[in-house]
Amino acid sequence: MRWVLGVAMVLLLAGCEETPTGRSQLALVPDGLMAELGERTFAQLREREPPARDPALNRQVQCVARAVVEAARRHYPETAMPEAWEVVVFDDPSPNAFALPGGRIGVHAGLLRVAQTPSQLAAVIGHEVAHVLADHGNERLTQQLGIKAALLLVGLLGEGELAQEPLMRALGIGARLGLTLPFSRTHEEEADLMGLEIMAEAGFDPAQSVALWRNMAAAGGDQPPEFLSTHPAHGSRIEALQAHLDQARRLGRQAAPPACRVGRDKRAAGG
């Protein structure tokens, strides 16, 4: 067992990487396994929840998601990301969205009641895509499993020995399946600022990210919506976004606003 611990320690040291923002992280689970877990989880969600049938709604979400993904690829060219992304709108009234390793994006139809413009929807999708690009799920899974994650790399632990519950939590969708471990404040802040830059790069109005979080806070009254239960909104979150708006606007000066329609967006309409 001592040699196993030694191997694990070497792998722990070798697993130190940097996120796209330059923050050091420990993410030991192989990318291929993370993508497989994302694919499997997404398939389970598709079995549980019906897709939205509204063609206009699907076109709106697909348009915004496509623009965000393309902008993420441009803005972080050195960061590995899936070649293709699958986007599904679920017929669920709750205002929620998520992205999974391997390139899967899920948007609840109810989100469109809160994200009232293309830019606001882009703020949510950009935030979720940022979680994937920064490998937050891998980092959380490594933190939860500890030495087990390292042993995966040398084949001393089979994938079947990983419990489903920590996998769901690490992928960021635990709360919506009855589990209760949200992303950390560090992950949330990093995804907020990465998502802000991504949406600006895509040509969306970065100021709408602030409006989006205010809409989210107001949507639930005394009971915050599910999205905020897993993505806690604090005054500091809005303040941080506001502090980075000028920088984000500079990124988007040369970008043409995508012709996506989700309600009324003055910038997208040329107003």
mmCIF file of C-alpha atoms in Angstrom:
data_model
loop_
_atom_site.group_PDB
_atom_site.id
_atom_site.type_symbol
_atom_site.label_atom_id
_atom_site.label_comp_id
_atom_site.label_asym_id
_atom_site.label_seq_id
_atom_site.Cartn_x
_atom_site.Cartn_y
_atom_site.Cartn_z
ATOM 1 C CA MET A 1 0.000 0.000 0.000
ATOM 2 C CA ARG A 2 2.954 2.318 0.676
ATOM 3 C CA TRP A 3 3.996 2.259 -2.968
ATOM 4 C CA VAL A 4 0.440 3.071 -3.985
ATOM 5 C CA LEU A 5 0.544 6.165 -1.785
ATOM 6 C CA GLY A 6 3.882 7.096 -3.320
ATOM 7 C CA VAL A 7 2.499 6.818 -6.835
ATOM 8 C CA ALA A 8 -0.504 8.862 -5.815
ATOM 9 C CA MET A 9 1.694 11.625 -4.389
ATOM 10 C CA VAL A 10 3.692 11.825 -7.614
ATOM 11 C CA LEU A 11 0.471 12.062 -9.597
ATOM 12 C CA LEU A 12 -0.899 14.716 -7.271
ATOM 13 C CA LEU A 13 2.164 16.856 -7.921
ATOM 14 C CA ALA A 14 1.980 16.183 -11.665
ATOM 15 C CA GLY A 15 -1.707 17.076 -11.733
ATOM 16 C CA CYS A 16 -1.180 20.715 -10.796
ATOM 17 C CA GLU A 17 -2.388 22.821 -13.713
ATOM 18 C CA GLU A 18 -3.694 26.324 -14.392
ATOM 19 C CA THR A 19 -7.172 27.447 -15.356
ATOM 20 C CA PRO A 20 -7.606 29.845 -18.309
ATOM 21 C CA THR A 21 -7.377 32.745 -15.826
ATOM 22 C CA GLY A 22 -4.035 31.542 -14.469
ATOM 23 C CA ARG A 23 -5.306 30.135 -11.172
ATOM 24 C CA SER A 24 -3.513 26.976 -10.009
ATOM 25 C CA GLN A 25 -5.725 23.921 -9.691
ATOM 26 C CA LEU A 26 -5.472 20.195 -9.086
ATOM 27 C CA ALA A 27 -7.510 18.220 -11.642
ATOM 28 C CA LEU A 28 -6.513 14.567 -11.834
ATOM 29 C CA VAL A 29 -9.380 12.786 -13.570
ATOM 30 C CA PRO A 30 -8.534 12.015 -17.231
ATOM 31 C CA ASP A 31 -10.299 14.279 -19.717
ATOM 32 C CA GLY A 32 -11.695 11.290 -21.586
ATOM 33 C CA LEU A 33 -13.340 9.994 -18.439
ATOM 34 C CA MET A 34 -14.777 13.427 -17.614
ATOM 35 C CA ALA A 35 -16.265 13.637 -21.123
ATOM 36 C CA GLU A 36 -17.724 10.143 -20.750
ATOM 37 C CA LEU A 37 -19.267 11.082 -17.399
ATOM 38 C CA GLY A 38 -20.745 14.218 -18.939
ATOM 39 C CA GLU A 39 -22.211 12.248 -21.828
ATOM 40 C CA ARG A 40 -23.706 9.628 -19.515
ATOM 41 C CA THR A 41 -25.180 12.218 -17.164
ATOM 42 C CA PHE A 42 -26.688 14.180 -20.048
ATOM 43 C CA ALA A 43 -28.270 11.016 -21.431
ATOM 44 C CA GLN A 44 -29.846 10.330 -18.035
ATOM 45 C CA LEU A 45 -31.234 13.856 -17.885
ATOM 46 C CA ARG A 46 -32.722 13.514 -21.368
ATOM 47 C CA GLU A 47 -34.494 10.364 -20.232
ATOM 48 C CA ARG A 48 -35.938 12.094 -17.178
ATOM 49 C CA GLU A 49 -36.970 15.396 -18.722
ATOM 50 C CA PRO A 50 -38.754 15.950 -22.062
ATOM 51 C CA PRO A 51 -37.249 18.396 -24.582
ATOM 52 C CA ALA A 52 -39.102 21.618 -25.335
ATOM 53 C CA ARG A 53 -41.125 21.386 -28.546
ATOM 54 C CA ASP A 54 -41.348 25.113 -29.322
ATOM 55 C CA PRO A 55 -39.297 25.621 -32.543
ATOM 56 C CA ALA A 56 -38.828 29.359 -31.945
ATOM 57 C CA LEU A 57 -37.570 28.779 -28.423
ATOM 58 C CA ASN A 58 -35.107 26.169 -29.616
ATOM 59 C CA ARG A 59 -33.827 28.439 -32.385
ATOM 60 C CA GLN A 60 -33.279 31.257 -29.885
ATOM 61 C CA VAL A 61 -31.295 29.125 -27.464
ATOM 62 C CA GLN A 62 -29.301 27.395 -30.208
ATOM 63 C CA CYS A 63 -28.371 30.776 -31.716
ATOM 64 C CA VAL A 64 -27.109 32.215 -28.439
ATOM 65 C CA ALA A 65 -25.297 29.016 -27.428
ATOM 66 C CA ARG A 66 -23.583 28.771 -30.812
ATOM 67 C CA ALA A 67 -22.347 32.376 -30.582
ATOM 68 C CA VAL A 68 -21.094 31.857 -27.018
ATOM 69 C CA VAL A 69 -19.220 28.648 -27.851
ATOM 70 C CA GLU A 70 -17.570 30.195 -30.909
ATOM 71 C CA ALA A 71 -16.540 33.226 -28.840
ATOM 72 C CA ALA A 72 -15.126 30.991 -26.088
ATOM 73 C CA ARG A 73 -13.008 29.214 -28.685
ATOM 74 C CA ARG A 74 -11.662 32.550 -29.967
ATOM 75 C CA HIS A 75 -11.097 34.090 -26.557
ATOM 76 C CA TYR A 76 -9.328 31.076 -25.045
ATOM 77 C CA PRO A 77 -7.512 29.563 -28.047
ATOM 78 C CA GLU A 78 -5.006 27.707 -25.865
ATOM 79 C CA THR A 79 -7.694 26.020 -23.779
ATOM 80 C CA ALA A 80 -8.851 22.562 -24.818
ATOM 81 C CA MET A 81 -12.568 22.424 -25.456
ATOM 82 C CA PRO A 82 -14.982 20.035 -27.169
ATOM 83 C CA GLU A 83 -15.065 20.227 -30.958
ATOM 84 C CA ALA A 84 -18.852 20.009 -31.022
ATOM 85 C CA TRP A 85 -21.466 20.972 -28.449
ATOM 86 C CA GLU A 86 -24.908 19.450 -28.019
ATOM 87 C CA VAL A 87 -27.552 21.928 -26.849
ATOM 88 C CA VAL A 88 -30.935 20.803 -25.526
ATOM 89 C CA VAL A 89 -33.808 22.939 -24.252
ATOM 90 C CA PHE A 90 -35.706 21.022 -21.574
ATOM 91 C CA ASP A 91 -39.419 21.541 -21.021
ATOM 92 C CA ASP A 92 -38.916 22.536 -17.409
ATOM 93 C CA PRO A 93 -40.412 25.734 -15.928
ATOM 94 C CA SER A 94 -37.559 26.378 -13.490
ATOM 95 C CA PRO A 95 -35.003 29.060 -14.467
ATOM 96 C CA ASN A 96 -31.929 26.887 -14.781
ATOM 97 C CA ALA A 97 -29.088 25.934 -17.130
ATOM 98 C CA PHE A 98 -25.936 23.826 -16.998
ATOM 99 C CA ALA A 99 -23.003 22.660 -19.114
ATOM 100 C CA LEU A 100 -21.236 19.314 -18.804
ATOM 101 C CA PRO A 101 -17.766 18.042 -19.784
ATOM 102 C CA GLY A 102 -17.631 16.757 -23.318
ATOM 103 C CA GLY A 103 -19.727 19.618 -24.709
ATOM 104 C CA ARG A 104 -23.299 19.307 -23.432
ATOM 105 C CA ILE A 105 -25.436 22.343 -22.641
ATOM 106 C CA GLY A 106 -28.872 22.112 -21.064
ATOM 107 C CA VAL A 107 -31.255 25.067 -20.784
ATOM 108 C CA HIS A 108 -34.615 24.962 -19.029
ATOM 109 C CA ALA A 109 -37.446 26.652 -20.889
ATOM 110 C CA GLY A 110 -38.238 28.535 -17.681
ATOM 111 C CA LEU A 111 -34.923 30.366 -17.900
ATOM 112 C CA LEU A 112 -36.337 32.446 -20.755
ATOM 113 C CA ARG A 113 -38.782 34.067 -18.318
ATOM 114 C CA VAL A 114 -35.810 35.456 -16.385
ATOM 115 C CA ALA A 115 -33.174 35.831 -19.111
ATOM 116 C CA GLN A 116 -35.310 38.213 -21.113
ATOM 117 C CA THR A 117 -32.803 39.231 -23.797
ATOM 118 C CA PRO A 118 -30.186 37.410 -25.887
ATOM 119 C CA SER A 119 -27.446 39.098 -23.846
ATOM 120 C CA GLN A 120 -28.936 37.899 -20.576
ATOM 121 C CA LEU A 121 -29.206 34.356 -21.898
ATOM 122 C CA ALA A 122 -25.607 34.639 -23.119
ATOM 123 C CA ALA A 123 -24.539 35.625 -19.591
ATOM 124 C CA VAL A 124 -25.960 32.361 -18.228
ATOM 125 C CA ILE A 125 -24.616 30.134 -20.999
ATOM 126 C CA GLY A 126 -21.236 31.874 -20.925
ATOM 127 C CA HIS A 127 -21.037 31.280 -17.187
ATOM 128 C CA GLU A 128 -21.832 27.586 -17.581
ATOM 129 C CA VAL A 129 -19.430 27.078 -20.501
ATOM 130 C CA ALA A 130 -16.746 28.759 -18.397
ATOM 131 C CA HIS A 131 -17.188 26.079 -15.721
ATOM 132 C CA VAL A 132 -16.365 23.471 -18.372
ATOM 133 C CA LEU A 133 -13.398 25.352 -19.855
ATOM 134 C CA ALA A 134 -11.908 25.896 -16.392
ATOM 135 C CA ASP A 135 -12.330 22.184 -15.606
ATOM 136 C CA HIS A 136 -14.209 22.976 -12.410
ATOM 137 C CA GLY A 137 -16.011 19.624 -12.408
ATOM 138 C CA ASN A 138 -12.696 17.771 -12.605
ATOM 139 C CA GLU A 139 -11.242 19.911 -9.837
ATOM 140 C CA ARG A 140 -14.217 19.256 -7.562
ATOM 141 C CA LEU A 141 -14.205 15.553 -8.321
ATOM 142 C CA THR A 142 -10.504 15.432 -7.468
ATOM 143 C CA GLN A 143 -11.188 17.256 -4.195
ATOM 144 C CA GLN A 144 -14.020 14.886 -3.294
ATOM 145 C CA LEU A 145 -12.315 11.634 -4.210
ATOM 146 C CA GLY A 146 -8.800 12.552 -3.123
ATOM 147 C CA ILE A 147 -6.416 9.669 -3.647
ATOM 148 C CA LYS A 148 -9.034 7.733 -5.647
ATOM 149 C CA ALA A 149 -8.749 10.289 -8.445
ATOM 150 C CA ALA A 150 -4.990 9.766 -8.569
ATOM 151 C CA LEU A 151 -5.346 5.997 -8.622
ATOM 152 C CA LEU A 152 -7.623 6.269 -11.646
ATOM 153 C CA LEU A 153 -4.602 7.415 -13.627
ATOM 154 C CA VAL A 154 -2.627 4.247 -13.018
ATOM 155 C CA GLY A 155 -5.564 1.875 -13.407
ATOM 156 C CA LEU A 156 -5.601 0.834 -9.769
ATOM 157 C CA LEU A 157 -9.231 1.870 -9.390
ATOM 158 C CA GLY A 158 -11.969 0.998 -11.830
ATOM 159 C CA GLU A 159 -14.459 3.581 -13.019
ATOM 160 C CA GLY A 160 -17.242 1.421 -11.622
ATOM 161 C CA GLU A 161 -15.932 2.043 -8.118
ATOM 162 C CA LEU A 162 -16.807 5.747 -8.359
ATOM 163 C CA ALA A 163 -20.114 6.457 -6.659
ATOM 164 C CA GLN A 164 -22.716 8.186 -8.815
ATOM 165 C CA GLU A 165 -23.615 10.766 -6.159
ATOM 166 C CA PRO A 166 -20.213 12.508 -5.960
ATOM 167 C CA LEU A 167 -20.023 12.458 -9.737
ATOM 168 C CA MET A 168 -23.307 14.337 -10.017
ATOM 169 C CA ARG A 169 -22.210 16.841 -7.409
ATOM 170 C CA ALA A 170 -18.863 17.407 -9.089
ATOM 171 C CA LEU A 171 -20.495 18.012 -12.455
ATOM 172 C CA GLY A 172 -22.432 20.879 -10.940
ATOM 173 C CA ILE A 173 -25.937 19.479 -11.246
ATOM 174 C CA GLY A 174 -26.193 17.788 -7.860
ATOM 175 C CA ALA A 175 -28.688 20.172 -6.290
ATOM 176 C CA ARG A 176 -31.228 19.725 -9.071
ATOM 177 C CA LEU A 177 -31.097 15.954 -8.516
ATOM 178 C CA GLY A 178 -31.597 16.141 -4.760
ATOM 179 C CA LEU A 179 -27.947 16.614 -3.776
ATOM 180 C CA THR A 180 -26.582 19.716 -2.117
ATOM 181 C CA LEU A 181 -23.036 20.673 -3.047
ATOM 182 C CA PRO A 182 -22.784 23.874 -5.119
ATOM 183 C CA PHE A 183 -19.696 25.123 -6.865
ATOM 184 C CA SER A 184 -17.305 26.946 -4.555
ATOM 185 C CA ARG A 185 -17.158 30.730 -4.367
ATOM 186 C CA THR A 186 -13.799 30.590 -6.187
ATOM 187 C CA HIS A 187 -15.328 28.615 -9.052
ATOM 188 C CA GLU A 188 -18.336 30.913 -9.235
ATOM 189 C CA GLU A 189 -16.262 34.089 -9.327
ATOM 190 C CA GLU A 190 -13.980 32.612 -11.993
ATOM 191 C CA ALA A 191 -16.934 31.467 -14.126
ATOM 192 C CA ASP A 192 -18.612 34.869 -13.743
ATOM 193 C CA LEU A 193 -15.626 36.806 -15.077
ATOM 194 C CA MET A 194 -14.760 34.273 -17.777
ATOM 195 C CA GLY A 195 -18.399 34.216 -18.879
ATOM 196 C CA LEU A 196 -18.481 38.013 -18.964
ATOM 197 C CA GLU A 197 -15.512 38.124 -21.317
ATOM 198 C CA ILE A 198 -16.907 35.333 -23.475
ATOM 199 C CA MET A 199 -20.297 37.019 -23.945
ATOM 200 C CA ALA A 200 -18.603 40.327 -24.767
ATOM 201 C CA GLU A 201 -16.323 38.597 -27.282
ATOM 202 C CA ALA A 202 -19.465 37.182 -28.899
ATOM 203 C CA GLY A 203 -20.928 40.680 -29.331
ATOM 204 C CA PHE A 204 -23.482 40.586 -26.528
ATOM 205 C CA ASP A 205 -23.919 43.489 -24.114
ATOM 206 C CA PRO A 206 -21.876 42.667 -20.971
ATOM 207 C CA ALA A 207 -23.959 45.076 -18.854
ATOM 208 C CA GLN A 208 -26.858 42.674 -19.307
ATOM 209 C CA SER A 209 -25.043 40.193 -17.053
ATOM 210 C CA VAL A 210 -25.792 42.504 -14.122
ATOM 211 C CA ALA A 211 -29.425 42.826 -15.209
ATOM 212 C CA LEU A 212 -29.639 39.033 -15.452
ATOM 213 C CA TRP A 213 -28.509 38.429 -11.880
ATOM 214 C CA ARG A 214 -30.903 41.092 -10.634
ATOM 215 C CA ASN A 215 -33.718 39.378 -12.528
ATOM 216 C CA MET A 216 -32.692 36.075 -10.965
ATOM 217 C CA ALA A 217 -32.766 37.543 -7.470
ATOM 218 C CA ALA A 218 -36.200 39.060 -8.072
ATOM 219 C CA ALA A 219 -37.672 35.961 -9.719
ATOM 220 C CA GLY A 220 -38.063 33.953 -6.557
ATOM 221 C CA GLY A 221 -39.102 36.590 -4.030
ATOM 222 C CA ASP A 222 -38.385 35.131 -0.601
ATOM 223 C CA GLN A 223 -37.498 31.803 -2.203
ATOM 224 C CA PRO A 224 -34.606 32.154 -4.688
ATOM 225 C CA PRO A 225 -34.943 30.127 -7.914
ATOM 226 C CA GLU A 226 -33.129 26.834 -8.270
ATOM 227 C CA PHE A 227 -30.396 28.411 -10.362
ATOM 228 C CA LEU A 228 -29.422 30.627 -7.431
ATOM 229 C CA SER A 229 -29.498 27.737 -4.981
ATOM 230 C CA THR A 230 -26.595 26.187 -6.869
ATOM 231 C CA HIS A 231 -25.087 29.476 -8.066
ATOM 232 C CA PRO A 232 -25.395 31.765 -5.024
ATOM 233 C CA ALA A 233 -25.860 35.416 -5.936
ATOM 234 C CA HIS A 234 -24.282 37.888 -3.546
ATOM 235 C CA GLY A 235 -23.922 41.650 -3.757
ATOM 236 C CA SER A 236 -20.223 41.038 -4.285
ATOM 237 C CA ARG A 237 -21.008 39.076 -7.456
ATOM 238 C CA ILE A 238 -22.774 42.039 -9.079
ATOM 239 C CA GLU A 239 -20.082 44.404 -7.834
ATOM 240 C CA ALA A 240 -17.368 42.227 -9.383
ATOM 241 C CA LEU A 241 -19.199 42.137 -12.712
ATOM 242 C CA GLN A 242 -19.682 45.894 -12.670
ATOM 243 C CA ALA A 243 -15.988 46.397 -11.930
ATOM 244 C CA HIS A 244 -15.073 44.446 -15.073
ATOM 245 C CA LEU A 245 -17.643 45.944 -17.446
ATOM 246 C CA ASP A 246 -15.267 48.466 -19.042
ATOM 247 C CA GLN A 247 -12.742 45.759 -19.823
ATOM 248 C CA ALA A 248 -15.470 43.524 -21.226
ATOM 249 C CA ARG A 249 -16.856 46.341 -23.384
ATOM 250 C CA ARG A 250 -13.410 46.824 -24.919
ATOM 251 C CA LEU A 251 -13.380 43.155 -25.885
ATOM 252 C CA GLY A 252 -16.719 43.493 -27.636
ATOM 253 C CA ARG A 253 -16.114 46.705 -29.569
ATOM 254 C CA GLN A 254 -15.196 44.913 -32.772
ATOM 255 C CA ALA A 255 -17.804 42.174 -32.435
ATOM 256 C CA ALA A 256 -21.046 42.242 -34.385
ATOM 257 C CA PRO A 257 -24.059 41.478 -32.171
ATOM 258 C CA PRO A 258 -25.494 38.064 -33.122
ATOM 259 C CA ALA A 259 -28.965 38.169 -34.660
ATOM 260 C CA CYS A 260 -30.552 36.080 -31.907
ATOM 261 C CA ARG A 261 -34.005 36.959 -30.635
ATOM 262 C CA VAL A 262 -35.062 36.353 -27.057
ATOM 263 C CA GLY A 263 -37.549 39.018 -26.140
ATOM 264 C CA ARG A 264 -36.345 42.558 -26.688
ATOM 265 C CA ASP A 265 -32.636 43.288 -26.682
ATOM 266 C CA LYS A 266 -31.860 46.903 -27.600
ATOM 267 C CA ARG A 267 -28.266 46.219 -28.567
ATOM 268 C CA ALA A 268 -29.141 43.208 -30.713
ATOM 269 C CA ALA A 269 -31.821 45.288 -32.388
ATOM 270 C CA GLY A 270 -29.341 48.031 -33.112
ATOM 271 C CA GLY A 271 -30.884 50.413 -30.529
#
